[in-house]
Amino acid sequence: MRSILQDPDSSSWPDSGAELSTQDVGRLIYASISAVDGPVLDEMRRIRDHAVVHNAEHGLRVALMHKCGWFVEWIEGPMAGIHALVERVALDPRHRSLKVVHESVGQPRLFKPWIGSIAQSTESAGEFARRVMALHERHVRGKGYEPASVWRSLCSPLPGHVEVAAAREGTYQRVMMMSARQTGAFDLLRWLAHETRGRVAHRRFAGSVHDALDVESDYLDLPDQGQQGRRLIANARKGLAMGVTHAFLPDHAAVVLLLDADAGQSLRLLERLLVVCQQVRHRPAIIGLGADGWFVPELQTATETRGLPWLEARTGDGEPKHARLWGALKTVLDRLG
Ligand SMILES: Cc1cc2nc3c(=O)[nH]c(=O)nc-3n(C[C@H](O)[C@H](O)[C@H](O)COP(=O)(O)O)c2cc1C
């Protein structure tokens, strides 16, 4: 797959996102059947180029997803602007059968003008349609779920029937993992999937900046772990600059930093993470993971100075293997509850 567009490597926000997080906004999510004939990536890029300019003018922020032959668009901003956009977009021949699955006024989650994502899926278009219809009917009955929950129910659903999966949304333990160097978090997830006979789900995200690469994020569900199930999400370091990370960070109980022998690398990543946590006003537990020699006191001090809990998953001396890393991490996660 060709790479596209992504945010720069910093987590700086393009505009006054911090102010927004205290003010209620309109929130709407619709799903529609894609009529895109040809490379979806190219079409997403064309939509993005138009959307970034137009949406900013109207104070709108969007996340657009393509999966299973469907589009899902989550829009936040003034309700009148949202309705005007939906009316216009509904006429677009690149999709059809637009169904609203969420509409409400509440706290914003989208702090960047545009988030694009494409997810691989083993789900059929028919199964996806059933999810859409179930969420649409629930919305019509006035019993809709929160937008982040609706989005996940479509884009990265928990195992099981849509209603069961959506109901479990709030009780799952979500844990984000990042590595200070290379791809250790992704490698650990792949190893764990193999061990548990689970399956890693792959997603690619794009931001609103033109000329950078896109960012991947994988996840693995462990429904029998934790008190009510656990989802581990491996993120790339540059994902910290992405609106999608900001949107979903508040639902994470913990963020794991797979440390590096070079403490400077670990500290730089931690600093960036702490800034983003502050921006989205969320205080997950920060878990340092790695060999004893990779821990330096500054990690704990930096975290606690910002008011976040610091936990350590130590593997002892020497370069740790995946089994050691997971053993140490699981013990800490189980204690978190
Ligand atoms: C799934 C999908 C999502 C879209 N999202 C947006 C959007 O958020 N903002 C936007 O301005 N255009 C969006 N568009 C494009 C519009 O439908 C339309 O093509 C574009 O605004 C040009 O309209 P105009 O010719 O009236 O200027 C989207 C199109 C599709 C198919």
Short mmCIF file of C-alpha atoms and ligand atoms in Angstrom, two decimals:
data_model
loop_
_atom_site.label_atom_id
_atom_site.label_comp_id
_atom_site.label_asym_id
_atom_site.label_seq_id
_atom_site.Cartn_x
_atom_site.Cartn_y
_atom_site.Cartn_z
CA MET A 1 0.00 0.00 0.00
CA ARG A 2 1.31 3.45 -0.85
CA SER A 3 1.88 5.86 1.92
CA ILE A 4 0.04 9.13 2.35
CA LEU A 5 -0.07 12.27 4.37
CA GLN A 6 0.36 12.52 8.08
CA ASP A 7 0.94 15.04 10.77
CA PRO A 8 4.42 16.29 11.54
CA ASP A 9 6.42 14.66 14.26
CA SER A 10 5.39 17.14 16.93
CA SER A 11 2.20 17.14 18.94
CA SER A 12 1.62 20.87 18.51
CA TRP A 13 -1.98 21.68 17.72
CA PRO A 14 -2.94 23.63 14.63
CA ASP A 15 -5.32 25.95 16.46
CA SER A 16 -7.03 26.56 19.74
CA GLY A 17 -7.86 22.93 20.50
CA ALA A 18 -7.21 23.35 24.20
CA GLU A 19 -10.04 25.87 24.55
CA LEU A 20 -12.43 23.59 22.76
CA SER A 21 -12.16 20.78 25.24
CA THR A 22 -14.28 22.63 27.80
CA GLN A 23 -17.06 23.73 25.46
CA ASP A 24 -19.84 21.45 24.25
CA VAL A 25 -20.12 21.02 20.49
CA GLY A 26 -22.42 19.30 18.02
CA ARG A 27 -21.40 15.72 17.25
CA LEU A 28 -22.69 13.60 14.40
CA ILE A 29 -21.59 10.29 12.93
CA TYR A 30 -22.93 8.79 9.72
CA ALA A 31 -22.09 5.66 7.78
CA SER A 32 -22.50 5.30 4.01
CA ILE A 33 -21.83 2.69 1.37
CA SER A 34 -18.71 3.54 -0.62
CA ALA A 35 -19.07 3.81 -4.38
CA VAL A 36 -15.37 4.47 -4.85
CA ASP A 37 -14.13 2.62 -7.86
CA GLY A 38 -10.34 2.49 -7.80
CA PRO A 39 -7.73 3.21 -5.13
CA VAL A 40 -9.46 4.32 -1.93
CA LEU A 41 -6.30 6.04 -0.72
CA ASP A 42 -6.34 8.45 -3.66
CA GLU A 43 -10.00 9.25 -3.12
CA MET A 44 -9.47 9.83 0.60
CA ARG A 45 -6.71 12.26 -0.32
CA ARG A 46 -9.01 14.18 -2.67
CA ILE A 47 -11.75 14.33 -0.03
CA ARG A 48 -9.24 15.46 2.57
CA ASP A 49 -7.87 18.27 0.40
CA HIS A 50 -11.36 19.70 0.02
CA ALA A 51 -12.47 18.97 3.58
CA VAL A 52 -9.50 20.60 5.32
CA VAL A 53 -10.18 23.97 3.66
CA HIS A 54 -13.95 23.88 3.83
CA ASN A 55 -14.31 22.44 7.33
CA ALA A 56 -11.87 24.89 8.89
CA GLU A 57 -13.93 27.79 7.50
CA HIS A 58 -16.99 26.44 9.30
CA GLY A 59 -15.31 25.40 12.54
CA LEU A 60 -15.80 21.70 11.76
CA ARG A 61 -13.45 18.83 12.52
CA VAL A 62 -13.88 15.39 11.03
CA ALA A 63 -12.62 11.86 11.20
CA LEU A 64 -13.26 9.79 8.09
CA MET A 65 -12.85 6.05 7.94
CA HIS A 66 -13.00 3.58 5.06
CA LYS A 67 -13.65 -0.03 5.97
CA CYS A 68 -15.47 -3.03 4.49
CA GLY A 69 -16.67 -0.95 1.54
CA TRP A 70 -18.21 1.65 3.87
CA PHE A 71 -17.34 5.20 4.85
CA VAL A 72 -17.86 6.36 8.42
CA GLU A 73 -17.59 10.09 9.10
CA TRP A 74 -17.54 11.65 12.58
CA ILE A 75 -18.09 15.40 12.54
CA GLU A 76 -17.78 17.88 15.40
CA GLY A 77 -18.56 21.60 15.47
CA PRO A 78 -21.56 23.94 15.33
CA MET A 79 -24.69 21.84 14.71
CA ALA A 80 -25.96 24.07 11.87
CA GLY A 81 -22.61 23.67 10.08
CA ILE A 82 -22.72 19.91 10.60
CA HIS A 83 -26.20 19.65 9.06
CA ALA A 84 -25.19 21.81 6.10
CA LEU A 85 -22.14 19.59 5.50
CA VAL A 86 -24.15 16.38 5.74
CA GLU A 87 -26.73 17.71 3.25
CA ARG A 88 -23.95 18.54 0.79
CA VAL A 89 -21.98 15.36 1.31
CA ALA A 90 -25.17 13.27 0.88
CA LEU A 91 -25.27 14.38 -2.78
CA ASP A 92 -21.76 13.15 -3.45
CA PRO A 93 -21.78 10.22 -5.93
CA ARG A 94 -18.77 8.60 -4.23
CA HIS A 95 -21.11 7.08 -1.65
CA ARG A 96 -24.79 6.31 -1.04
CA SER A 97 -27.36 5.18 1.57
CA LEU A 98 -26.09 7.57 4.21
CA LYS A 99 -27.32 6.57 7.70
CA VAL A 100 -26.90 8.73 10.80
CA VAL A 101 -25.76 6.55 13.71
CA HIS A 102 -25.11 9.28 16.28
CA GLU A 103 -26.18 12.88 16.91
CA SER A 104 -25.75 14.80 20.14
CA VAL A 105 -24.27 17.83 21.83
CA GLY A 106 -21.39 17.20 24.22
CA GLN A 107 -17.68 17.28 24.83
CA PRO A 108 -15.46 17.33 21.74
CA ARG A 109 -12.91 14.62 21.03
CA LEU A 110 -11.60 15.75 17.66
CA PHE A 111 -8.95 18.43 18.03
CA LYS A 112 -7.44 18.35 14.57
CA PRO A 113 -9.19 19.46 11.36
CA TRP A 114 -9.03 16.09 9.65
CA ILE A 115 -8.27 12.50 10.51
CA GLY A 116 -8.35 9.85 7.83
CA SER A 117 -8.10 6.14 8.35
CA ILE A 118 -8.28 2.91 6.45
CA ALA A 119 -8.70 -0.37 8.28
CA GLN A 120 -8.18 -3.89 7.07
CA SER A 121 -10.96 -6.20 8.06
CA THR A 122 -12.01 -9.78 7.79
CA GLU A 123 -15.60 -8.70 8.36
CA SER A 124 -17.92 -8.83 5.34
CA ALA A 125 -19.79 -5.77 4.03
CA GLY A 126 -23.00 -7.53 5.15
CA GLU A 127 -21.80 -7.92 8.73
CA PHE A 128 -20.68 -4.31 8.73
CA ALA A 129 -24.13 -3.27 7.44
CA ARG A 130 -25.76 -5.10 10.36
CA ARG A 131 -23.62 -3.10 12.78
CA VAL A 132 -24.61 0.13 11.05
CA MET A 133 -28.32 -0.75 11.17
CA ALA A 134 -28.19 -1.75 14.84
CA LEU A 135 -26.50 1.53 15.76
CA HIS A 136 -28.85 3.54 13.53
CA GLU A 137 -31.92 1.97 15.14
CA ARG A 138 -30.56 2.60 18.60
CA HIS A 139 -29.89 6.21 17.66
CA VAL A 140 -33.46 6.61 16.32
CA ARG A 141 -34.84 5.21 19.60
CA GLY A 142 -32.83 7.84 21.45
CA LYS A 143 -30.64 5.22 23.11
CA GLY A 144 -27.39 5.91 21.28
CA TYR A 145 -23.94 5.40 22.75
CA GLU A 146 -21.24 8.06 23.11
CA PRO A 147 -19.56 9.04 19.79
CA ALA A 148 -16.19 7.44 20.57
CA SER A 149 -18.02 4.24 21.41
CA VAL A 150 -20.12 4.34 18.23
CA TRP A 151 -17.02 4.97 16.14
CA ARG A 152 -15.19 2.04 17.70
CA SER A 153 -18.24 -0.22 17.40
CA LEU A 154 -17.93 0.25 13.65
CA CYS A 155 -14.24 0.75 13.06
CA SER A 156 -12.60 -1.50 15.63
CA PRO A 157 -15.39 -3.51 17.27
CA LEU A 158 -14.92 -5.73 20.26
CA PRO A 159 -15.64 -9.40 19.62
CA GLY A 160 -19.30 -10.42 19.55
CA HIS A 161 -22.66 -9.07 18.45
CA VAL A 162 -22.78 -5.29 18.01
CA GLU A 163 -25.03 -4.69 21.02
CA VAL A 164 -22.97 -6.96 23.29
CA ALA A 165 -19.72 -5.47 22.02
CA ALA A 166 -20.95 -1.88 22.42
CA ALA A 167 -22.20 -2.57 25.93
CA ARG A 168 -18.76 -3.92 26.89
CA GLU A 169 -17.03 -0.85 25.48
CA GLY A 170 -16.88 0.95 28.80
CA THR A 171 -15.53 -1.98 30.79
CA TYR A 172 -12.66 -3.10 28.56
CA GLN A 173 -9.19 -2.23 29.81
CA ARG A 174 -7.51 -0.25 26.99
CA VAL A 175 -3.76 -0.10 27.03
CA MET A 176 -1.68 1.86 24.54
CA MET A 177 1.90 0.71 23.89
CA MET A 178 4.74 2.63 22.32
CA SER A 179 8.44 1.93 22.06
CA ALA A 180 11.17 4.48 22.62
CA ARG A 181 13.11 3.04 19.70
CA GLN A 182 12.30 0.91 16.65
CA THR A 183 9.15 -1.21 16.57
CA GLY A 184 9.30 -3.11 19.85
CA ALA A 185 5.65 -2.45 20.77
CA PHE A 186 4.41 -3.85 17.44
CA ASP A 187 6.75 -6.84 17.70
CA LEU A 188 5.55 -7.61 21.22
CA LEU A 189 1.92 -7.45 20.06
CA ARG A 190 2.61 -9.83 17.17
CA TRP A 191 4.41 -12.25 19.47
CA LEU A 192 1.54 -12.12 21.96
CA ALA A 193 -1.05 -12.72 19.22
CA HIS A 194 0.88 -15.82 18.24
CA GLU A 195 1.07 -17.00 21.84
CA THR A 196 -2.62 -16.45 22.52
CA ARG A 197 -3.79 -17.54 19.06
CA GLY A 198 -5.33 -14.11 18.69
CA ARG A 199 -5.34 -11.89 15.64
CA VAL A 200 -3.69 -8.51 15.26
CA ALA A 201 -5.90 -5.89 13.54
CA HIS A 202 -4.08 -3.37 11.34
CA ARG A 203 -5.11 0.23 10.71
CA ARG A 204 -3.52 3.16 8.93
CA PHE A 205 -4.21 6.75 9.87
CA ALA A 206 -3.61 9.99 8.05
CA GLY A 207 -3.58 13.55 9.29
CA SER A 208 -4.20 16.82 7.54
CA VAL A 209 -0.65 17.75 6.64
CA HIS A 210 0.29 17.20 3.05
CA ASP A 211 3.68 15.73 2.61
CA ALA A 212 4.49 13.24 5.36
CA LEU A 213 4.00 9.51 5.71
CA ASP A 214 0.97 7.86 7.23
CA VAL A 215 0.92 6.12 10.59
CA GLU A 216 0.03 2.58 11.53
CA SER A 217 -1.65 1.30 14.64
CA ASP A 218 -2.30 -2.37 15.47
CA TYR A 219 -4.42 -3.84 18.19
CA LEU A 220 -5.03 -7.19 19.83
CA ASP A 221 -8.03 -8.17 21.95
CA LEU A 222 -7.56 -10.38 24.97
CA PRO A 223 -11.18 -10.92 26.03
CA ASP A 224 -10.27 -13.33 28.83
CA GLN A 225 -7.77 -11.01 30.48
CA GLY A 226 -8.31 -8.13 32.88
CA GLN A 227 -11.54 -7.94 34.81
CA GLN A 228 -13.76 -7.55 31.73
CA GLY A 229 -11.39 -8.00 28.81
CA ARG A 230 -8.34 -6.14 27.60
CA ARG A 231 -7.31 -4.45 24.35
CA LEU A 232 -3.65 -3.70 23.65
CA ILE A 233 -3.01 -1.02 21.04
CA ALA A 234 0.47 -0.58 19.57
CA ASN A 235 1.09 2.94 18.30
CA ALA A 236 3.99 4.39 16.38
CA ARG A 237 5.83 7.25 18.12
CA LYS A 238 4.77 9.69 15.43
CA GLY A 239 1.17 8.63 16.16
CA LEU A 240 1.42 10.92 19.18
CA ALA A 241 1.04 13.86 16.81
CA MET A 242 -2.13 12.42 15.28
CA GLY A 243 -5.63 13.62 15.99
CA VAL A 244 -6.82 10.04 16.23
CA THR A 245 -4.53 9.40 19.20
CA HIS A 246 -5.83 12.54 20.89
CA ALA A 247 -9.42 11.49 20.24
CA PHE A 248 -9.07 8.09 21.86
CA LEU A 249 -6.41 8.64 24.51
CA PRO A 250 -9.05 9.54 27.17
CA ASP A 251 -10.37 5.96 27.01
CA HIS A 252 -7.03 4.39 27.91
CA ALA A 253 -6.37 3.14 31.43
CA ALA A 254 -2.63 3.02 30.83
CA VAL A 255 0.11 3.87 28.35
CA VAL A 256 3.10 1.54 28.23
CA LEU A 257 6.49 2.88 27.22
CA LEU A 258 8.82 0.15 26.07
CA LEU A 259 12.02 1.78 27.24
CA ASP A 260 15.40 1.82 25.57
CA ALA A 261 18.94 1.34 26.86
CA ASP A 262 19.48 4.96 25.79
CA ALA A 263 17.59 6.82 28.55
CA GLY A 264 17.55 10.01 26.44
CA GLN A 265 15.33 8.25 23.88
CA SER A 266 12.94 7.07 26.59
CA LEU A 267 12.74 10.49 28.20
CA ARG A 268 12.06 12.26 24.91
CA LEU A 269 9.13 9.96 24.15
CA LEU A 270 7.79 10.28 27.70
CA GLU A 271 7.90 14.09 27.48
CA ARG A 272 5.90 14.08 24.26
CA LEU A 273 3.37 11.70 25.74
CA LEU A 274 2.95 13.82 28.87
CA VAL A 275 2.28 16.93 26.77
CA VAL A 276 -0.46 15.14 24.84
CA CYS A 277 -2.03 13.80 28.06
CA GLN A 278 -2.15 17.35 29.35
CA GLN A 279 -3.73 18.63 26.13
CA VAL A 280 -6.54 16.08 26.25
CA ARG A 281 -6.80 16.35 30.06
CA HIS A 282 -6.39 12.66 30.68
CA ARG A 283 -4.28 10.97 33.32
CA PRO A 284 -3.60 7.38 32.37
CA ALA A 285 -1.12 5.33 34.38
CA ILE A 286 2.25 5.49 32.63
CA ILE A 287 4.01 2.13 32.73
CA GLY A 288 7.73 1.90 32.03
CA LEU A 289 8.64 -1.51 30.60
CA GLY A 290 12.11 -2.99 30.17
CA ALA A 291 15.34 -4.21 31.72
CA ASP A 292 16.37 -2.84 35.12
CA GLY A 293 19.23 -0.85 33.63
CA TRP A 294 16.85 1.09 31.33
CA PHE A 295 15.07 2.79 34.22
CA VAL A 296 16.36 6.19 35.31
CA PRO A 297 14.83 8.25 38.16
CA GLU A 298 13.96 11.12 35.76
CA LEU A 299 11.23 8.97 34.17
CA GLN A 300 9.30 8.73 37.41
CA THR A 301 9.99 12.34 38.37
CA ALA A 302 8.83 13.74 35.01
CA THR A 303 5.61 11.69 35.15
CA GLU A 304 4.72 12.45 38.74
CA THR A 305 5.53 16.15 38.35
CA ARG A 306 2.73 16.26 35.78
CA GLY A 307 0.39 14.51 38.20
CA LEU A 308 0.27 11.12 36.47
CA PRO A 309 0.91 7.78 38.17
CA TRP A 310 4.20 6.06 37.25
CA LEU A 311 4.41 2.25 37.36
CA GLU A 312 7.33 -0.03 36.53
CA ALA A 313 7.32 -3.38 34.75
CA ARG A 314 10.92 -4.54 35.14
CA THR A 315 12.34 -7.63 33.49
CA GLY A 316 15.63 -7.92 35.40
CA ASP A 317 19.10 -7.77 33.91
CA GLY A 318 20.03 -8.10 30.26
CA GLU A 319 18.18 -7.68 26.97
CA PRO A 320 14.64 -8.99 27.65
CA LYS A 321 12.89 -11.47 25.38
CA HIS A 322 9.19 -11.04 24.51
CA ALA A 323 8.09 -13.61 27.10
CA ARG A 324 9.89 -11.71 29.86
CA LEU A 325 8.49 -8.38 28.73
CA TRP A 326 4.95 -9.67 28.60
CA GLY A 327 5.27 -11.46 31.95
CA ALA A 328 6.36 -8.24 33.67
CA LEU A 329 3.76 -6.10 31.91
CA LYS A 330 0.85 -8.47 32.53
CA THR A 331 1.56 -8.49 36.25
CA VAL A 332 1.29 -4.69 36.37
CA LEU A 333 -1.81 -4.59 34.14
CA ASP A 334 -3.59 -7.23 36.23
CA ARG A 335 -2.95 -5.15 39.33
CA LEU A 336 -4.37 -2.06 37.64
CA GLY A 337 -7.72 -3.83 37.32
C1 LIG B 1 -17.39 10.06 2.47
C2 LIG B 1 -17.20 11.50 2.10
C3 LIG B 1 -16.88 12.42 3.10
C4 LIG B 1 -16.69 13.78 2.79
N1 LIG B 1 -16.38 14.65 3.77
C5 LIG B 1 -16.25 15.96 3.49
C6 LIG B 1 -15.97 16.91 4.51
O1 LIG B 1 -15.79 16.59 5.68
N2 LIG B 1 -15.88 18.21 4.14
C7 LIG B 1 -16.03 18.63 2.86
O2 LIG B 1 -15.94 19.82 2.59
N3 LIG B 1 -16.26 17.76 1.88
C8 LIG B 1 -16.38 16.43 2.15
N4 LIG B 1 -16.64 15.54 1.15
C9 LIG B 1 -16.69 16.04 -0.23
C10 LIG B 1 -18.05 16.65 -0.55
O3 LIG B 1 -19.02 15.64 -0.68
C11 LIG B 1 -17.99 17.43 -1.85
O4 LIG B 1 -17.51 16.62 -2.86
C12 LIG B 1 -17.06 18.57 -1.74
O5 LIG B 1 -17.37 19.30 -0.62
C13 LIG B 1 -17.17 19.46 -3.00
O6 LIG B 1 -18.39 20.07 -2.99
P1 LIG B 1 -18.69 21.33 -3.90
O7 LIG B 1 -18.49 20.84 -5.30
O8 LIG B 1 -20.11 21.69 -3.58
O9 LIG B 1 -17.69 22.35 -3.49
C14 LIG B 1 -16.83 14.20 1.45
C15 LIG B 1 -17.14 13.27 0.46
C16 LIG B 1 -17.33 11.93 0.76
C17 LIG B 1 -17.66 10.94 -0.30
#
